[in-house]
Amino acid sequence: MSAWAAASAEIDSEAGTGVVANLAGVQARVAAIAPTATLIAVSKTKPLSSIAAAFSAGHRDFGENYVQELVDKAASVAESNLEIRWHFIGRLQSNKAKLLCTTPNLHAVHTVHNEKIAAALQKHWLDVRGPEASPLRVFIQVNTSGEEQKGGCEPAEAPALATVVRDAPNLDLVGLMCIGKYSGAEGDASPDFRVLRERRAAVAEELGVDQDNLALSMGMSHDFETALEHGATHVRVGSTIFGARVYSQE
Ligand SMILES: *Cc1c(COP(=O)(O)O)cnc(C)c1O
């Protein structure tokens, strides 16, 4: 039995039905504010059986943070030839760009934060997928809160980085992404969301495009509704769908 078949056999378990119910709840909350927004179910650290449960309910967009974990999960799903859309949303080092580009059904990378990463993705996407493949969709991550531990380019650098991505033939600029200051805790990330919107306007002006054609990936379990009210087109929700994550002690 394939790993995906084994995972699918657990869909009717208590855990599986919990995921399906949680997913439906989040979908309804998203649709109530922004019916066209994309909900990305963030499955990092969660087993394939949780993904299979959400998939069985018709969900197709999944987010992962760690390159090796994503590659392993994507390979298991690919064996069964399923239409799934993987979003990489984790911190990306250029020495992992090649491995990331091998991910089956990689739909988008949300965390391009400097020219070096953009260049590495451009090179490896072309090498791994070939010149006929459609370009890799990328978001530029902006550090909207100025916190050192948060990834992303400085807000002022976003327009210049956007031109680098625009000029890379095998990359397709989808939009901008941020992690709100208080995401994952109680609090208000509205200032971050406002900065990202304002940066989108600046990028659109720099590129001479309509800002409505640039997406905003922002909002997590604790603040996705606020993010949608600020114009998010993609929200990334993990624990509210799949339950709290347990990390081994570091
Ligand atoms: C983990 C993670 C999420 C999901 O977080 P939850 O609080 O579990 O919804 C969203 N975005 C990024 C970048 C993450 O790392």
Tab-separated table of N, CA, C and O in Angstrom, residues 108-215:
chain	number	residue	atom	x	y	z
A	108	ALA	N	3.749	27.520	-5.542
A	108	ALA	CA	4.252	28.877	-5.298
A	108	ALA	C	5.236	28.875	-4.140
A	108	ALA	O	5.139	28.049	-3.235
A	109	VAL	N	6.143	29.836	-4.180
A	109	VAL	CA	7.080	30.069	-3.075
A	109	VAL	C	6.776	31.463	-2.533
A	109	VAL	O	6.838	32.442	-3.282
A	110	HIS	N	6.429	31.542	-1.240
A	110	HIS	CA	5.968	32.812	-0.659
A	110	HIS	C	7.078	33.631	-0.013
A	110	HIS	O	6.807	34.717	0.506
A	111	THR	N	8.295	33.112	0.018
A	111	THR	CA	9.308	33.694	0.902
A	111	THR	C	10.595	34.113	0.196
A	111	THR	O	11.691	33.888	0.703
A	112	VAL	N	10.462	34.735	-0.964
A	112	VAL	CA	11.655	35.285	-1.631
A	112	VAL	C	11.978	36.618	-0.963
A	112	VAL	O	11.156	37.530	-0.955
A	113	HIS	N	13.171	36.705	-0.359
A	113	HIS	CA	13.464	37.908	0.425
A	113	HIS	C	14.731	38.633	0.003
A	113	HIS	O	15.059	39.669	0.575
A	114	ASN	N	15.467	38.086	-0.958
A	114	ASN	CA	16.606	38.858	-1.478
A	114	ASN	C	16.944	38.393	-2.891
A	114	ASN	O	16.387	37.406	-3.390
A	115	GLU	N	17.864	39.130	-3.514
A	115	GLU	CA	18.210	38.839	-4.910
A	115	GLU	C	18.876	37.488	-5.060
A	115	GLU	O	18.728	36.811	-6.081
A	116	LYS	N	19.633	37.096	-4.031
A	116	LYS	CA	20.345	35.827	-4.104
A	116	LYS	C	19.370	34.653	-4.201
A	116	LYS	O	19.552	33.734	-5.006
A	117	ILE	N	18.307	34.706	-3.385
A	117	ILE	CA	17.291	33.651	-3.433
A	117	ILE	C	16.564	33.672	-4.773
A	117	ILE	O	16.310	32.632	-5.377
A	118	ALA	N	16.249	34.871	-5.256
A	118	ALA	CA	15.562	34.971	-6.549
A	118	ALA	C	16.429	34.363	-7.649
A	118	ALA	O	15.939	33.590	-8.492
A	119	ALA	N	17.720	34.667	-7.627
A	119	ALA	CA	18.631	34.145	-8.655
A	119	ALA	C	18.757	32.625	-8.554
A	119	ALA	O	18.797	31.915	-9.572
A	120	ALA	N	18.807	32.119	-7.320
A	120	ALA	CA	18.934	30.666	-7.127
A	120	ALA	C	17.678	29.951	-7.640
A	120	ALA	O	17.771	28.915	-8.310
A	121	LEU	N	16.505	30.508	-7.349
A	121	LEU	CA	15.257	29.882	-7.828
A	121	LEU	C	15.171	29.948	-9.351
A	121	LEU	O	14.757	28.984	-10.003
A	122	GLN	N	15.536	31.079	-9.912
A	122	GLN	CA	15.523	31.221	-11.377
A	122	GLN	C	16.396	30.130	-12.011
A	122	GLN	O	15.965	29.414	-12.916
A	123	LYS	N	17.620	30.000	-11.518
A	123	LYS	CA	18.569	29.029	-12.087
A	123	LYS	C	18.065	27.593	-11.941
A	123	LYS	O	18.026	26.825	-12.902
A	124	HIS	N	17.687	27.244	-10.715
A	124	HIS	CA	17.340	25.848	-10.468
A	124	HIS	C	15.995	25.463	-11.090
A	124	HIS	O	15.810	24.331	-11.514
A	125	TRP	N	15.050	26.411	-11.120
A	125	TRP	CA	13.751	26.082	-11.745
A	125	TRP	C	13.977	25.755	-13.221
A	125	TRP	O	13.428	24.781	-13.754
A	126	LEU	N	14.813	26.543	-13.883
A	126	LEU	CA	15.137	26.291	-15.287
A	126	LEU	C	15.872	24.952	-15.436
A	126	LEU	O	15.524	24.133	-16.296
A	127	ASP	N	16.870	24.712	-14.577
A	127	ASP	CA	17.659	23.470	-14.680
A	127	ASP	C	16.803	22.237	-14.420
A	127	ASP	O	16.906	21.236	-15.125
A	128	VAL	N	15.971	22.298	-13.374
A	128	VAL	CA	15.211	21.117	-12.960
A	128	VAL	C	13.987	20.904	-13.846
A	128	VAL	O	13.679	19.782	-14.245
A	129	ARG	N	13.266	21.971	-14.174
A	129	ARG	CA	11.993	21.825	-14.894
A	129	ARG	C	12.130	22.010	-16.405
A	129	ARG	O	11.215	21.633	-17.134
A	130	GLY	N	13.207	22.644	-16.832
A	130	GLY	CA	13.416	22.844	-18.268
A	130	GLY	C	12.764	24.122	-18.761
A	130	GLY	O	11.899	24.697	-18.084
A	131	PRO	N	13.174	24.573	-19.954
A	131	PRO	CA	12.727	25.874	-20.459
A	131	PRO	C	11.246	25.938	-20.817
A	131	PRO	O	10.665	27.021	-20.895
A	132	GLU	N	10.605	24.793	-21.026
A	132	GLU	CA	9.185	24.795	-21.432
A	132	GLU	C	8.232	24.879	-20.243
A	132	GLU	O	7.037	25.112	-20.421
A	133	ALA	N	8.750	24.640	-19.044
A	133	ALA	CA	7.872	24.631	-17.862
A	133	ALA	C	7.322	26.021	-17.612
A	133	ALA	O	7.974	27.023	-17.908
A	134	SER	N	6.101	26.094	-17.064
A	134	SER	CA	5.597	27.423	-16.733
A	134	SER	C	6.434	27.986	-15.577
A	134	SER	O	6.961	27.235	-14.755
A	135	PRO	N	6.567	29.307	-15.538
A	135	PRO	CA	7.435	29.922	-14.528
A	135	PRO	C	6.985	29.586	-13.104
A	135	PRO	O	5.801	29.325	-12.863
A	136	LEU	N	7.937	29.599	-12.192
A	136	LEU	CA	7.632	29.373	-10.782
A	136	LEU	C	6.982	30.641	-10.216
A	136	LEU	O	7.515	31.743	-10.344
A	137	ARG	N	5.824	30.470	-9.578
A	137	ARG	CA	5.139	31.615	-8.973
A	137	ARG	C	5.823	31.968	-7.651
A	137	ARG	O	6.019	31.086	-6.817
A	138	VAL	N	6.146	33.236	-7.468
A	138	VAL	CA	6.787	33.637	-6.215
A	138	VAL	C	6.129	34.880	-5.625
A	138	VAL	O	5.589	35.728	-6.338
A	139	PHE	N	6.209	34.947	-4.313
A	139	PHE	CA	5.817	36.141	-3.557
A	139	PHE	C	7.104	36.703	-2.950
A	139	PHE	O	7.989	35.946	-2.568
A	140	ILE	N	7.172	37.999	-2.831
A	140	ILE	CA	8.281	38.630	-2.117
A	140	ILE	C	7.863	38.805	-0.658
A	140	ILE	O	6.820	39.413	-0.373
A	141	GLN	N	8.677	38.256	0.242
A	141	GLN	CA	8.374	38.413	1.675
A	141	GLN	C	8.955	39.736	2.167
A	141	GLN	O	10.135	40.033	1.963
A	142	VAL	N	8.105	40.508	2.830
A	142	VAL	CA	8.508	41.813	3.359
A	142	VAL	C	8.473	41.749	4.886
A	142	VAL	O	7.500	41.275	5.474
A	143	ASN	N	9.541	42.218	5.503
A	143	ASN	CA	9.579	42.275	6.971
A	143	ASN	C	8.881	43.556	7.408
A	143	ASN	O	9.496	44.603	7.589
A	144	THR	N	7.560	43.441	7.577
A	144	THR	CA	6.745	44.624	7.844
A	144	THR	C	6.879	45.136	9.270
A	144	THR	O	6.533	46.276	9.557
A	145	SER	N	7.359	44.282	10.176
A	145	SER	CA	7.388	44.672	11.590
A	145	SER	C	8.765	45.128	12.054
A	145	SER	O	8.905	45.642	13.161
A	146	GLY	N	9.786	44.922	11.223
A	146	GLY	CA	11.134	45.321	11.613
A	146	GLY	C	11.755	44.461	12.703
A	146	GLY	O	12.841	44.755	13.186
A	147	GLU	N	11.078	43.372	13.079
A	147	GLU	CA	11.660	42.489	14.100
A	147	GLU	C	12.783	41.677	13.463
A	147	GLU	O	12.621	41.119	12.381
A	148	GLU	N	13.902	41.597	14.154
A	148	GLU	CA	15.052	40.918	13.576
A	148	GLU	C	14.808	39.455	13.270
A	148	GLU	O	15.328	38.911	12.302
A	149	GLN	N	14.021	38.785	14.131
A	149	GLN	CA	13.834	37.336	13.939
A	149	GLN	C	12.900	37.013	12.776
A	149	GLN	O	12.813	35.878	12.355
A	150	LYS	N	12.185	38.018	12.288
A	150	LYS	CA	11.283	37.776	11.168
A	150	LYS	C	12.048	37.864	9.859
A	150	LYS	O	12.901	38.733	9.695
A	151	GLY	N	11.716	36.983	8.939
A	151	GLY	CA	12.355	37.037	7.629
A	151	GLY	C	11.759	38.142	6.774
A	151	GLY	O	10.828	38.832	7.183
A	152	GLY	N	12.312	38.311	5.577
A	152	GLY	CA	11.753	39.280	4.642
A	152	GLY	C	12.707	40.416	4.356
A	152	GLY	O	13.606	40.698	5.142
A	153	CYS	N	12.477	41.058	3.221
A	153	CYS	CA	13.300	42.218	2.881
A	153	CYS	C	12.785	43.436	3.632
A	153	CYS	O	11.662	43.447	4.138
A	154	GLU	N	13.604	44.458	3.713
A	154	GLU	CA	13.153	45.732	4.267
A	154	GLU	C	12.024	46.262	3.379
A	154	GLU	O	12.094	46.120	2.143
A	155	PRO	N	11.024	46.896	3.966
A	155	PRO	CA	9.942	47.433	3.133
A	155	PRO	C	10.450	48.301	1.974
A	155	PRO	O	9.943	48.199	0.851
A	156	ALA	N	11.472	49.104	2.234
A	156	ALA	CA	11.977	50.009	1.189
A	156	ALA	C	12.600	49.250	0.016
A	156	ALA	O	12.699	49.779	-1.090
A	157	GLU	N	13.032	48.011	0.267
A	157	GLU	CA	13.708	47.239	-0.793
A	157	GLU	C	12.742	46.503	-1.720
A	157	GLU	O	13.161	45.974	-2.754
A	158	ALA	N	11.470	46.438	-1.338
A	158	ALA	CA	10.525	45.593	-2.085
A	158	ALA	C	10.409	45.967	-3.572
A	158	ALA	O	10.437	45.073	-4.425
A	159	PRO	N	10.302	47.252	-3.920
A	159	PRO	CA	10.165	47.562	-5.358
A	159	PRO	C	11.372	47.104	-6.179
A	159	PRO	O	11.203	46.553	-7.283
A	160	ALA	N	12.577	47.308	-5.666
A	160	ALA	CA	13.775	46.896	-6.412
A	160	ALA	C	13.815	45.380	-6.558
A	160	ALA	O	14.140	44.845	-7.636
A	161	LEU	N	13.485	44.672	-5.488
A	161	LEU	CA	13.481	43.207	-5.563
A	161	LEU	C	12.410	42.727	-6.546
A	161	LEU	O	12.612	41.753	-7.280
A	162	ALA	N	11.291	43.443	-6.582
A	162	ALA	CA	10.221	43.080	-7.525
A	162	ALA	C	10.708	43.195	-8.970
A	162	ALA	O	10.346	42.374	-9.816
A	163	THR	N	11.526	44.183	-9.265
A	163	THR	CA	12.018	44.305	-10.645
A	163	THR	C	12.974	43.162	-10.973
A	163	THR	O	12.987	42.675	-12.106
A	164	VAL	N	13.738	42.709	-9.987
A	164	VAL	CA	14.630	41.565	-10.204
A	164	VAL	C	13.810	40.318	-10.545
A	164	VAL	O	14.116	39.582	-11.486
A	165	VAL	N	12.733	40.101	-9.803
A	165	VAL	CA	11.875	38.935	-10.066
A	165	VAL	C	11.181	39.092	-11.420
A	165	VAL	O	11.108	38.145	-12.205
A	166	ARG	N	10.693	40.289	-11.696
A	166	ARG	CA	10.026	40.528	-12.974
A	166	ARG	C	10.967	40.202	-14.142
A	166	ARG	O	10.553	39.653	-15.161
A	167	ASP	N	12.247	40.521	-13.982
A	167	ASP	CA	13.213	40.315	-15.066
A	167	ASP	C	13.758	38.888	-15.128
A	167	ASP	O	14.548	38.567	-16.024
A	168	ALA	N	13.371	38.034	-14.186
A	168	ALA	CA	13.818	36.629	-14.220
A	168	ALA	C	12.818	35.836	-15.076
A	168	ALA	O	11.648	35.714	-14.704
A	169	PRO	N	13.249	35.309	-16.224
A	169	PRO	CA	12.275	34.720	-17.166
A	169	PRO	C	11.538	33.496	-16.628
A	169	PRO	O	10.433	33.215	-17.087
A	170	ASN	N	12.128	32.792	-15.668
A	170	ASN	CA	11.471	31.580	-15.177
A	170	ASN	C	10.770	31.782	-13.835
A	170	ASN	O	10.384	30.816	-13.170
A	171	LEU	N	10.627	33.057	-13.438
A	171	LEU	CA	9.872	33.378	-12.223
A	171	LEU	C	8.702	34.273	-12.603
A	171	LEU	O	8.793	35.085	-13.520
A	172	ASP	N	7.606	34.110	-11.875
A	172	ASP	CA	6.409	34.896	-12.104
A	172	ASP	C	6.041	35.563	-10.777
A	172	ASP	O	5.754	34.872	-9.795
A	173	LEU	N	6.083	36.877	-10.737
A	173	LEU	CA	5.783	37.581	-9.489
A	173	LEU	C	4.275	37.574	-9.236
A	173	LEU	O	3.513	38.162	-9.994
A	174	VAL	N	3.867	36.919	-8.150
A	174	VAL	CA	2.434	36.864	-7.812
A	174	VAL	C	2.066	38.039	-6.923
A	174	VAL	O	1.015	38.660	-7.097
A	175	GLY	N	2.911	38.347	-5.949
A	175	GLY	CA	2.575	39.431	-5.032
A	175	GLY	C	3.533	39.482	-3.862
A	175	GLY	O	4.687	39.059	-3.963
A	176	LEU	N	3.017	39.989	-2.730
A	176	LEU	CA	3.833	40.199	-1.538
A	176	LEU	C	3.295	39.378	-0.372
A	176	LEU	O	2.108	39.066	-0.311
A	177	MET	N	4.186	39.063	0.554
A	177	MET	CA	3.806	38.250	1.713
A	177	MET	C	4.413	38.851	2.970
A	177	MET	O	5.503	39.418	2.936
A	178	CYS	N	3.686	38.739	4.095
A	178	CYS	CA	4.289	39.114	5.379
A	178	CYS	C	3.733	38.222	6.491
A	178	CYS	O	2.723	37.542	6.333
A	179	ILE	N	4.472	38.220	7.583
A	179	ILE	CA	4.022	37.584	8.822
A	179	ILE	C	3.775	38.728	9.795
A	179	ILE	O	4.684	39.491	10.108
A	180	GLY	N	2.534	38.875	10.237
A	180	GLY	CA	2.200	39.988	11.130
A	180	GLY	C	2.922	39.867	12.460
A	180	GLY	O	3.230	38.777	12.922
A	181	LYS	N	3.174	40.994	13.065
A	181	LYS	CA	3.941	41.014	14.310
A	181	LYS	C	3.328	40.126	15.381
A	181	LYS	O	4.020	39.436	16.100
A	182	TYR	N	2.013	40.181	15.497
A	182	TYR	CA	1.369	39.432	16.565
A	182	TYR	C	0.719	38.154	16.062
A	182	TYR	O	-0.075	37.543	16.770
A	183	SER	N	1.061	37.754	14.824
A	183	SER	CA	0.488	36.513	14.320
A	183	SER	C	0.889	35.372	15.234
A	183	SER	O	2.015	35.307	15.703
A	184	GLY	N	-0.036	34.484	15.495
A	184	GLY	CA	0.267	33.346	16.347
A	184	GLY	C	0.065	33.673	17.816
A	184	GLY	O	0.267	32.850	18.678
A	185	ALA	N	-0.332	34.897	18.133
A	185	ALA	CA	-0.597	35.269	19.527
A	185	ALA	C	-1.782	36.215	19.517
A	185	ALA	O	-2.233	36.654	18.471
A	186	GLU	N	-2.283	36.551	20.657
A	186	GLU	CA	-3.349	37.538	20.707
A	186	GLU	C	-2.745	38.885	20.342
A	186	GLU	O	-1.633	39.201	20.720
A	187	GLY	N	-3.440	39.654	19.606
A	187	GLY	CA	-2.907	40.968	19.282
A	187	GLY	C	-3.394	41.420	17.938
A	187	GLY	O	-4.171	40.747	17.289
A	188	ASP	N	-2.918	42.534	17.516
A	188	ASP	CA	-3.419	43.143	16.297
A	188	ASP	C	-2.268	43.362	15.322
A	188	ASP	O	-1.353	44.133	15.587
A	189	ALA	N	-2.339	42.650	14.208
A	189	ALA	CA	-1.297	42.783	13.194
A	189	ALA	C	-1.687	43.802	12.125
A	189	ALA	O	-1.033	43.898	11.097
A	190	SER	N	-2.731	44.594	12.388
A	190	SER	CA	-3.189	45.553	11.374
A	190	SER	C	-2.082	46.459	10.837
A	190	SER	O	-2.035	46.720	9.635
A	191	PRO	N	-1.176	46.974	11.713
A	191	PRO	CA	-0.111	47.835	11.167
A	191	PRO	C	0.718	47.103	10.103
A	191	PRO	O	1.081	47.690	9.087
A	192	ASP	N	1.001	45.829	10.322
A	192	ASP	CA	1.754	45.052	9.330
A	192	ASP	C	0.977	44.932	8.025
A	192	ASP	O	1.532	45.069	6.934
A	193	PHE	N	-0.297	44.648	8.153
A	193	PHE	CA	-1.112	44.456	6.955
A	193	PHE	C	-1.209	45.760	6.157
A	193	PHE	O	-1.210	45.751	4.934
A	194	ARG	N	-1.266	46.876	6.894
A	194	ARG	CA	-1.303	48.169	6.194
A	194	ARG	C	0.001	48.429	5.458
A	194	ARG	O	0.009	48.913	4.332
A	195	VAL	N	1.120	48.087	6.096
A	195	VAL	CA	2.427	48.286	5.442
A	195	VAL	C	2.501	47.444	4.168
A	195	VAL	O	2.948	47.924	3.120
A	196	LEU	N	2.023	46.196	4.245
A	196	LEU	CA	2.132	45.339	3.057
A	196	LEU	C	1.279	45.874	1.901
A	196	LEU	O	1.711	45.882	0.751
A	197	ARG	N	0.087	46.366	2.235
A	197	ARG	CA	-0.764	46.981	1.202
A	197	ARG	C	-0.097	48.175	0.559
A	197	ARG	O	-0.124	48.357	-0.649
A	198	GLU	N	0.517	48.992	1.406
A	198	GLU	CA	1.176	50.205	0.907
A	198	GLU	C	2.374	49.823	0.033
A	198	GLU	O	2.635	50.434	-1.006
A	199	ARG	N	3.091	48.775	0.425
A	199	ARG	CA	4.231	48.298	-0.377
A	199	ARG	C	3.752	47.749	-1.714
A	199	ARG	O	4.441	47.840	-2.716
A	200	ARG	N	2.573	47.142	-1.715
A	200	ARG	CA	2.032	46.652	-2.980
A	200	ARG	C	1.805	47.809	-3.952
A	200	ARG	O	2.121	47.715	-5.138
A	201	ALA	N	1.293	48.914	-3.423
A	201	ALA	CA	1.079	50.087	-4.281
A	201	ALA	C	2.418	50.570	-4.831
A	201	ALA	O	2.528	50.926	-6.014
A	202	ALA	N	3.450	50.563	-3.984
A	202	ALA	CA	4.770	51.035	-4.428
A	202	ALA	C	5.353	50.103	-5.491
A	202	ALA	O	5.947	50.555	-6.475
A	203	VAL	N	5.187	48.798	-5.294
A	203	VAL	CA	5.686	47.827	-6.277
A	203	VAL	C	4.935	47.981	-7.595
A	203	VAL	O	5.531	47.984	-8.682
A	204	ALA	N	3.621	48.141	-7.514
A	204	ALA	CA	2.811	48.288	-8.724
A	204	ALA	C	3.251	49.514	-9.517
A	204	ALA	O	3.377	49.476	-10.743
A	205	GLU	N	3.543	50.597	-8.794
A	205	GLU	CA	3.986	51.813	-9.471
A	205	GLU	C	5.346	51.588	-10.134
A	205	GLU	O	5.564	51.958	-11.285
A	206	GLU	N	6.260	50.941	-9.398
A	206	GLU	CA	7.600	50.667	-9.936
A	206	GLU	C	7.518	49.824	-11.217
A	206	GLU	O	8.249	50.053	-12.170
A	207	LEU	N	6.632	48.826	-11.198
A	207	LEU	CA	6.544	47.910	-12.344
A	207	LEU	C	5.599	48.419	-13.432
A	207	LEU	O	5.547	47.841	-14.520
A	208	GLY	N	4.832	49.450	-13.117
A	208	GLY	CA	3.855	49.947	-14.077
A	208	GLY	C	2.712	48.972	-14.307
A	208	GLY	O	2.246	48.795	-15.424
A	209	VAL	N	2.280	48.309	-13.231
A	209	VAL	CA	1.157	47.374	-13.353
A	209	VAL	C	0.033	47.813	-12.408
A	209	VAL	O	0.240	48.643	-11.515
A	210	ASP	N	-1.133	47.233	-12.619
A	210	ASP	CA	-2.283	47.511	-11.759
A	210	ASP	C	-2.102	46.758	-10.442
A	210	ASP	O	-1.855	45.548	-10.449
A	211	GLN	N	-2.231	47.460	-9.339
A	211	GLN	CA	-1.984	46.772	-8.060
A	211	GLN	C	-2.986	45.642	-7.786
A	211	GLN	O	-2.692	44.727	-7.021
A	212	ASP	N	-4.140	45.709	-8.436
A	212	ASP	CA	-5.103	44.620	-8.241
A	212	ASP	C	-4.595	43.297	-8.826
A	212	ASP	O	-5.153	42.235	-8.544
A	213	ASN	N	-3.563	43.382	-9.652
A	213	ASN	CA	-2.979	42.148	-10.191
A	213	ASN	C	-1.875	41.597	-9.307
A	213	ASN	O	-1.210	40.627	-9.680
A	214	LEU	N	-1.652	42.207	-8.154
A	214	LEU	CA	-0.646	41.702	-7.219
A	214	LEU	C	-1.351	41.185	-5.959
A	214	LEU	O	-2.187	41.879	-5.381
A	215	ALA	N	-1.000	39.978	-5.571
A	215	ALA	CA	-1.655	39.318	-4.442
A	215	ALA	C	-1.029	39.743	-3.116
A	215	ALA	O	0.092	40.262	-3.071
